């Protein structure tokens, strides 16, 4: 690569970086997106593919304190925080506990639903233009075998129903009729009718096509090494392939953001929320709906010729190792709800790190001291569902337009 000069440089070609790149390229900016690997091969590769505004809950919801204490002690729980003496973890957990209050949760959910709904409208359009992303609006089932699980699903509905996310409470019989692939007995659940899904990698690839077809450029295997700051501006960035100068630099580096931000004297307390997804052959009784198995926190996504089973959240710092015991727990949990064969074959097993901020809300906006540096990181469990909305939001902020969502909640400088 020769040294370059562009309007906007975006670092990271996951769902967030490509959403921002596509939106800005459509608006006529000269955009360059770089990635240290290949497009969409970070956390955006193998997620559950859900575009579900109903799941706008940040991780530190009120009432989580006791649960998180229990997880600390239970490596088999669907959410696990490995005890460690790391200062980063201690400070992250302190901020996490602080964020567990009703006021903060309400503001977070309001903002994340707006961002997710905006994104959903964009994905509908993307699905029409790129049928290969397999955008489908089938709705989403939350199903449970326990009273506390049903109560959690109903709570979720109550939290979002006034924000224009329709859903209805279902009895065990309703669910069995809708989704015969589920084992009985079930106790109940909720059906959210507008929720959607697509193939996550193909979505990133479609957005990449949008970038290049609007004159933008994507450079793979190009790692950001250093940001050179002059006064209160980024002067240029040094990459593994050469120098790039840009009017605005956007960081969309997901779970890698903490150490990169340290270079810029910015506190970005992002840890990885490790999750696993496995692709298995279609079941004899293949589910028709995407489903959340509430008490197991397992996501089931029916695909054309297979099924994706995803779950667990294990707080780590750049650790991509696979813990077989946790994978077995996901299978065991799924087996309680679905007729999985005894010799279940896993065609693909993948681990990804969700970029998790302690308050469960992304960091979006300009750096307070570096006027041409924008952050768009920390989309935790909902990077896909809020991706294209983030693209529009970042493009609006760069163009000086009024943002469509409460920026106090998303403030990039809040930590
Ligand atoms: C099991 C699982 C299931 C999930 N299910 C869903 C779901 O159904 N719906 C949903 O909305 N979300 C889901 N998520 C979360 C979602 O996948 C993430 O929120 C999202 O992928 C984050 O996107 P991103 O673009 O911020 O990060 P990434 O996709 O990780 O992209 C960051 C990119 O930055 C690049 N990069 C990093 N450092 C540098 C550097 N120095 N130079 C150049 N490039 C660099 C990386 O190579 C990477 O490609 C799930 C996550 C997991 C793990």
CSV table of C-alpha atoms and ligand atoms in Angstrom, one decimal, residues 11-17 34-37 42-44 47-50 222-224 252-254 256 260 275-276 310 350 352 354-355 379-385, ligand 1:
chain,number,residue,atom,x,y,z
A,11,UNK,CA,-10.1,1.1,11.9
A,12,UNK,CA,-11.9,-2.3,12.2
A,13,UNK,CA,-14.0,-4.1,9.6
A,14,UNK,CA,-16.5,-5.8,11.8
A,15,UNK,CA,-20.2,-5.0,11.8
A,16,UNK,CA,-19.6,-1.5,13.4
A,17,UNK,CA,-16.8,-0.4,11.1
A,34,UNK,CA,-8.6,-1.1,7.5
A,35,UNK,CA,-8.5,-4.4,9.4
A,36,UNK,CA,-5.7,-6.3,10.8
A,37,UNK,CA,-7.3,-9.5,9.6
A,42,UNK,CA,-13.8,-10.7,14.6
A,43,UNK,CA,-16.8,-11.0,16.9
A,44,UNK,CA,-19.1,-10.2,14.0
A,47,UNK,CA,-22.9,-14.4,16.3
A,48,UNK,CA,-26.5,-15.6,16.6
A,49,UNK,CA,-27.5,-13.2,13.8
A,50,UNK,CA,-30.4,-11.7,15.8
A,222,UNK,CA,-3.5,-3.8,7.6
A,223,UNK,CA,-3.0,-3.3,11.3
A,224,UNK,CA,-3.1,0.0,13.1
A,252,UNK,CA,-14.3,0.5,15.5
A,253,UNK,CA,-12.0,-2.1,17.0
A,254,UNK,CA,-14.4,-4.1,19.2
A,256,UNK,CA,-9.3,-4.9,21.0
A,260,UNK,CA,-5.3,0.7,21.5
A,275,UNK,CA,-19.3,-16.6,23.9
A,276,UNK,CA,-19.5,-19.7,21.8
A,310,UNK,CA,-24.9,-20.0,20.9
A,350,UNK,CA,-16.4,-20.7,17.2
A,352,UNK,CA,-16.0,-14.6,19.9
A,354,UNK,CA,-18.3,-9.4,22.8
A,355,UNK,CA,-16.8,-5.9,23.5
A,379,UNK,CA,-21.5,-2.9,21.5
A,380,UNK,CA,-21.5,-5.9,23.9
A,381,UNK,CA,-24.3,-8.4,23.1
A,382,UNK,CA,-26.0,-6.2,20.5
A,383,UNK,CA,-23.4,-5.1,17.9
A,384,UNK,CA,-25.3,-6.7,15.0
A,385,UNK,CA,-28.7,-5.4,16.0
B,1,LIG,C1,-21.8,-16.1,20.8
B,1,LIG,C2,-22.2,-14.7,20.4
B,1,LIG,C3,-23.5,-14.4,20.0
B,1,LIG,C4,-23.9,-13.1,19.6
B,1,LIG,N1,-25.1,-12.9,19.1
B,1,LIG,C5,-25.5,-11.7,18.7
B,1,LIG,C6,-26.7,-11.4,18.1
B,1,LIG,O1,-27.5,-12.3,17.9
B,1,LIG,N2,-27.1,-10.1,17.8
B,1,LIG,C7,-26.2,-9.1,18.1
B,1,LIG,O2,-26.6,-7.9,17.8
B,1,LIG,N3,-25.0,-9.3,18.6
B,1,LIG,C8,-24.6,-10.5,19.0
B,1,LIG,N4,-23.4,-10.8,19.5
B,1,LIG,C9,-22.5,-9.6,19.7
B,1,LIG,C10,-21.9,-9.1,18.4
B,1,LIG,O3,-21.3,-10.2,17.7
B,1,LIG,C11,-20.8,-8.0,18.7
B,1,LIG,O4,-21.4,-7.0,19.5
B,1,LIG,C12,-20.3,-7.4,17.4
B,1,LIG,O5,-19.8,-8.4,16.6
B,1,LIG,C13,-19.2,-6.4,17.7
B,1,LIG,O6,-18.8,-5.8,16.5
B,1,LIG,P1,-17.6,-4.9,16.3
B,1,LIG,O7,-17.5,-4.5,14.9
B,1,LIG,O8,-17.5,-3.9,17.4
B,1,LIG,O9,-16.3,-5.9,16.7
B,1,LIG,P2,-15.6,-7.0,15.7
B,1,LIG,O10,-16.5,-7.7,14.9
B,1,LIG,O11,-14.8,-7.8,16.7
B,1,LIG,O12,-14.7,-6.1,14.8
B,1,LIG,C14,-13.5,-5.4,15.3
B,1,LIG,C15,-12.5,-5.5,14.2
B,1,LIG,O13,-11.4,-4.7,14.5
B,1,LIG,C16,-10.2,-5.2,14.0
B,1,LIG,N5,-9.0,-4.7,14.7
B,1,LIG,C17,-8.8,-4.8,16.0
B,1,LIG,N6,-7.6,-4.1,16.3
B,1,LIG,C18,-7.1,-3.6,15.1
B,1,LIG,C19,-6.0,-2.9,14.7
B,1,LIG,N7,-5.0,-2.6,15.6
B,1,LIG,N8,-5.8,-2.6,13.4
B,1,LIG,C20,-6.7,-3.0,12.5
B,1,LIG,N9,-7.9,-3.6,12.8
B,1,LIG,C21,-8.1,-4.0,14.1
B,1,LIG,C22,-10.4,-6.7,14.3
B,1,LIG,O14,-9.6,-7.5,13.4
B,1,LIG,C23,-11.9,-6.9,14.0
B,1,LIG,O15,-12.2,-7.4,12.7
B,1,LIG,C24,-22.9,-12.1,19.8
B,1,LIG,C25,-21.6,-12.3,20.3
B,1,LIG,C26,-21.3,-13.6,20.6
B,1,LIG,C27,-19.9,-13.9,21.0
